[in-house]
């Protein structure tokens, strides 16, 4: 359940701390009212969300834990990795026609799509470690993140809509790396049944990340920090609790106003931020090209500041 709604991480057993369901000093849950709406109204919105997503992907990313010791963008600036200066606009799609939009279908794999397909693949192609035509296995990152999540005490690898935190996927990419889609396709199994674990993980180690840095923490969104990272390093993975504007397939990708009253439980979603202008940021999704502007959206500065609760960049 979204911390913006009820002050816990939903599905991960226990409270996540942080702001405890408050924002700007006003409780989102008070006196039986949620965001100015009654509980009955929220239930109605929840039913509406279920109906609207019957034929759409599942939005189910959950909050990361143990973030207090994360390296931050301040560390990256001090270390000289990130520069203070940034151009007026950046579009990381430019010249990267190979960077197709993925489709997670009816699964809760958004975190793996954002981390593996949107971030790591972009970096590996740029570093010429893989070819433009090669794709990384989202399936591996997704399954491995769920299997190695120490905060879940029950089996859930086989549960399609079980949520995955951003750090769960990033820790997999850091510790184990990634394999190619041809080794483990999305929704499938290892293509070579004779491949042993040693061979599999030796391949994965070739495509790992060195580290990751926290850029958005507990709704503390510094827009210039986002621009610095995008200009100096590359795309950013971020989590949002989706509102109606985001879930609406027919808005042409315009995210101008974050409507907190339409956020419903368990709609945490991972995306990638892949560019910016003076007035908006470019959002890359994994709901296919029917969503937004061929799979992308343009979120206003105000929308980004209100909607995104955590975000990370990777260093390869």
PDB file of C-alpha atoms in Angstrom, residues 57-166:
ATOM      1  CA  UNK A  57      -0.061  -3.848 -16.919  1.00  0.00           C
ATOM      2  CA  UNK A  58       0.146  -4.140 -13.173  1.00  0.00           C
ATOM      3  CA  UNK A  59       1.617  -1.173 -11.297  1.00  0.00           C
ATOM      4  CA  UNK A  60       3.285  -2.727  -8.278  1.00  0.00           C
ATOM      5  CA  UNK A  61       6.634  -1.398  -7.182  1.00  0.00           C
ATOM      6  CA  UNK A  62       7.210  -1.178  -3.438  1.00  0.00           C
ATOM      7  CA  UNK A  63       9.359   1.107  -1.348  1.00  0.00           C
ATOM      8  CA  UNK A  64      12.996   0.237  -0.791  1.00  0.00           C
ATOM      9  CA  UNK A  65      14.320  -0.394   2.717  1.00  0.00           C
ATOM     10  CA  UNK A  66      17.526   0.543   4.533  1.00  0.00           C
ATOM     11  CA  UNK A  67      18.123   3.689   2.507  1.00  0.00           C
ATOM     12  CA  UNK A  68      19.863   5.599   5.275  1.00  0.00           C
ATOM     13  CA  UNK A  69      23.317   4.373   4.192  1.00  0.00           C
ATOM     14  CA  UNK A  70      22.851   4.848   0.448  1.00  0.00           C
ATOM     15  CA  UNK A  71      25.444   6.857  -1.394  1.00  0.00           C
ATOM     16  CA  UNK A  72      23.775  10.013  -2.662  1.00  0.00           C
ATOM     17  CA  UNK A  73      24.273  12.340  -5.579  1.00  0.00           C
ATOM     18  CA  UNK A  74      26.187  14.621  -3.196  1.00  0.00           C
ATOM     19  CA  UNK A  75      28.822  11.886  -2.903  1.00  0.00           C
ATOM     20  CA  UNK A  76      28.903  11.643  -6.698  1.00  0.00           C
ATOM     21  CA  UNK A  77      29.403  15.398  -7.007  1.00  0.00           C
ATOM     22  CA  UNK A  78      32.188  15.423  -4.410  1.00  0.00           C
ATOM     23  CA  UNK A  79      33.868  12.481  -6.157  1.00  0.00           C
ATOM     24  CA  UNK A  80      33.779  14.333  -9.470  1.00  0.00           C
ATOM     25  CA  UNK A  81      31.456  11.837 -11.164  1.00  0.00           C
ATOM     26  CA  UNK A  82      28.657  14.375 -11.556  1.00  0.00           C
ATOM     27  CA  UNK A  83      29.209  17.954 -12.701  1.00  0.00           C
ATOM     28  CA  UNK A  84      27.313  20.951 -11.377  1.00  0.00           C
ATOM     29  CA  UNK A  85      26.770  22.399 -14.834  1.00  0.00           C
ATOM     30  CA  UNK A  86      24.113  21.028 -17.160  1.00  0.00           C
ATOM     31  CA  UNK A  87      22.665  22.121 -20.515  1.00  0.00           C
ATOM     32  CA  UNK A  88      19.212  23.645 -20.893  1.00  0.00           C
ATOM     33  CA  UNK A  89      17.797  20.387 -22.177  1.00  0.00           C
ATOM     34  CA  UNK A  90      18.762  16.739 -22.654  1.00  0.00           C
ATOM     35  CA  UNK A  91      17.020  13.912 -24.516  1.00  0.00           C
ATOM     36  CA  UNK A  92      18.787  10.575 -24.072  1.00  0.00           C
ATOM     37  CA  UNK A  93      16.626   9.062 -26.822  1.00  0.00           C
ATOM     38  CA  UNK A  94      18.478  11.104 -29.432  1.00  0.00           C
ATOM     39  CA  UNK A  95      20.519   8.870 -31.722  1.00  0.00           C
ATOM     40  CA  UNK A  96      19.372   5.748 -29.892  1.00  0.00           C
ATOM     41  CA  UNK A  97      16.744   4.281 -32.199  1.00  0.00           C
ATOM     42  CA  UNK A  98      17.669   0.819 -30.903  1.00  0.00           C
ATOM     43  CA  UNK A  99      16.220   1.728 -27.487  1.00  0.00           C
ATOM     44  CA  UNK A 100      12.773   0.228 -28.015  1.00  0.00           C
ATOM     45  CA  UNK A 101       9.966   0.546 -25.497  1.00  0.00           C
ATOM     46  CA  UNK A 102       9.293  -2.684 -23.613  1.00  0.00           C
ATOM     47  CA  UNK A 103       5.988  -4.165 -22.530  1.00  0.00           C
ATOM     48  CA  UNK A 104       5.727  -5.813 -19.130  1.00  0.00           C
ATOM     49  CA  UNK A 105       2.255  -7.143 -19.991  1.00  0.00           C
ATOM     50  CA  UNK A 106       0.180  -8.294 -16.993  1.00  0.00           C
ATOM     51  CA  UNK A 107       3.100  -8.587 -14.578  1.00  0.00           C
ATOM     52  CA  UNK A 108       4.591  -6.610 -11.721  1.00  0.00           C
ATOM     53  CA  UNK A 109       8.001  -6.492 -13.423  1.00  0.00           C
ATOM     54  CA  UNK A 110       8.220  -2.716 -13.872  1.00  0.00           C
ATOM     55  CA  UNK A 111      11.250  -2.353 -11.584  1.00  0.00           C
ATOM     56  CA  UNK A 112      13.235  -4.885 -13.588  1.00  0.00           C
ATOM     57  CA  UNK A 113      12.256  -3.248 -16.875  1.00  0.00           C
ATOM     58  CA  UNK A 114      13.345   0.177 -15.668  1.00  0.00           C
ATOM     59  CA  UNK A 115      16.607  -1.007 -14.082  1.00  0.00           C
ATOM     60  CA  UNK A 116      17.666  -3.501 -16.747  1.00  0.00           C
ATOM     61  CA  UNK A 117      16.185  -2.390 -20.051  1.00  0.00           C
ATOM     62  CA  UNK A 118      16.081   1.370 -19.525  1.00  0.00           C
ATOM     63  CA  UNK A 119      19.222   1.983 -17.442  1.00  0.00           C
ATOM     64  CA  UNK A 120      21.745  -0.829 -17.705  1.00  0.00           C
ATOM     65  CA  UNK A 121      21.181  -1.572 -21.386  1.00  0.00           C
ATOM     66  CA  UNK A 122      21.607   2.109 -22.242  1.00  0.00           C
ATOM     67  CA  UNK A 123      24.934   2.208 -20.399  1.00  0.00           C
ATOM     68  CA  UNK A 124      26.237  -1.076 -21.843  1.00  0.00           C
ATOM     69  CA  UNK A 125      25.455  -0.101 -25.428  1.00  0.00           C
ATOM     70  CA  UNK A 126      27.043   3.292 -24.858  1.00  0.00           C
ATOM     71  CA  UNK A 127      30.169   1.574 -23.467  1.00  0.00           C
ATOM     72  CA  UNK A 128      30.118  -0.872 -26.404  1.00  0.00           C
ATOM     73  CA  UNK A 129      29.860  -3.854 -24.058  1.00  0.00           C
ATOM     74  CA  UNK A 130      26.832  -5.151 -25.948  1.00  0.00           C
ATOM     75  CA  UNK A 131      25.527  -4.514 -29.441  1.00  0.00           C
ATOM     76  CA  UNK A 132      22.556  -2.267 -30.129  1.00  0.00           C
ATOM     77  CA  UNK A 133      20.528  -5.296 -31.195  1.00  0.00           C
ATOM     78  CA  UNK A 134      21.186  -7.190 -27.961  1.00  0.00           C
ATOM     79  CA  UNK A 135      18.703  -6.976 -25.121  1.00  0.00           C
ATOM     80  CA  UNK A 136      19.221  -7.842 -21.474  1.00  0.00           C
ATOM     81  CA  UNK A 137      17.114 -10.336 -19.568  1.00  0.00           C
ATOM     82  CA  UNK A 138      14.441  -8.523 -17.596  1.00  0.00           C
ATOM     83  CA  UNK A 139      13.244 -11.920 -16.404  1.00  0.00           C
ATOM     84  CA  UNK A 140      16.500 -12.596 -14.558  1.00  0.00           C
ATOM     85  CA  UNK A 141      16.551  -9.261 -12.744  1.00  0.00           C
ATOM     86  CA  UNK A 142      12.884  -9.574 -11.828  1.00  0.00           C
ATOM     87  CA  UNK A 143      13.021 -13.129 -10.498  1.00  0.00           C
ATOM     88  CA  UNK A 144      16.404 -12.678  -8.796  1.00  0.00           C
ATOM     89  CA  UNK A 145      15.266  -9.504  -7.036  1.00  0.00           C
ATOM     90  CA  UNK A 146      12.225 -11.264  -5.612  1.00  0.00           C
ATOM     91  CA  UNK A 147      14.172 -14.364  -4.612  1.00  0.00           C
ATOM     92  CA  UNK A 148      16.899 -12.415  -2.802  1.00  0.00           C
ATOM     93  CA  UNK A 149      14.616  -9.911  -1.044  1.00  0.00           C
ATOM     94  CA  UNK A 150      15.417 -10.416   2.643  1.00  0.00           C
ATOM     95  CA  UNK A 151      12.368  -8.444   3.750  1.00  0.00           C
ATOM     96  CA  UNK A 152       9.875 -10.983   2.393  1.00  0.00           C
ATOM     97  CA  UNK A 153       9.454 -14.063   4.574  1.00  0.00           C
ATOM     98  CA  UNK A 154       7.179 -16.077   2.286  1.00  0.00           C
ATOM     99  CA  UNK A 155       7.675 -17.566  -1.207  1.00  0.00           C
ATOM    100  CA  UNK A 156       6.592 -15.091  -3.905  1.00  0.00           C
ATOM    101  CA  UNK A 157       8.731 -15.663  -6.991  1.00  0.00           C
ATOM    102  CA  UNK A 158       5.773 -17.272  -8.746  1.00  0.00           C
ATOM    103  CA  UNK A 159       3.351 -14.447  -7.879  1.00  0.00           C
ATOM    104  CA  UNK A 160       3.174 -12.243 -10.973  1.00  0.00           C
ATOM    105  CA  UNK A 161       2.025  -9.047  -9.265  1.00  0.00           C
ATOM    106  CA  UNK A 162       4.280  -9.264  -6.238  1.00  0.00           C
ATOM    107  CA  UNK A 163       6.026  -5.923  -5.915  1.00  0.00           C
ATOM    108  CA  UNK A 164       9.767  -5.349  -6.211  1.00  0.00           C
ATOM    109  CA  UNK A 165      11.696  -2.413  -4.676  1.00  0.00           C
ATOM    110  CA  UNK A 166      14.133  -0.384  -6.746  1.00  0.00           C
TER     111      UNK A 166
END
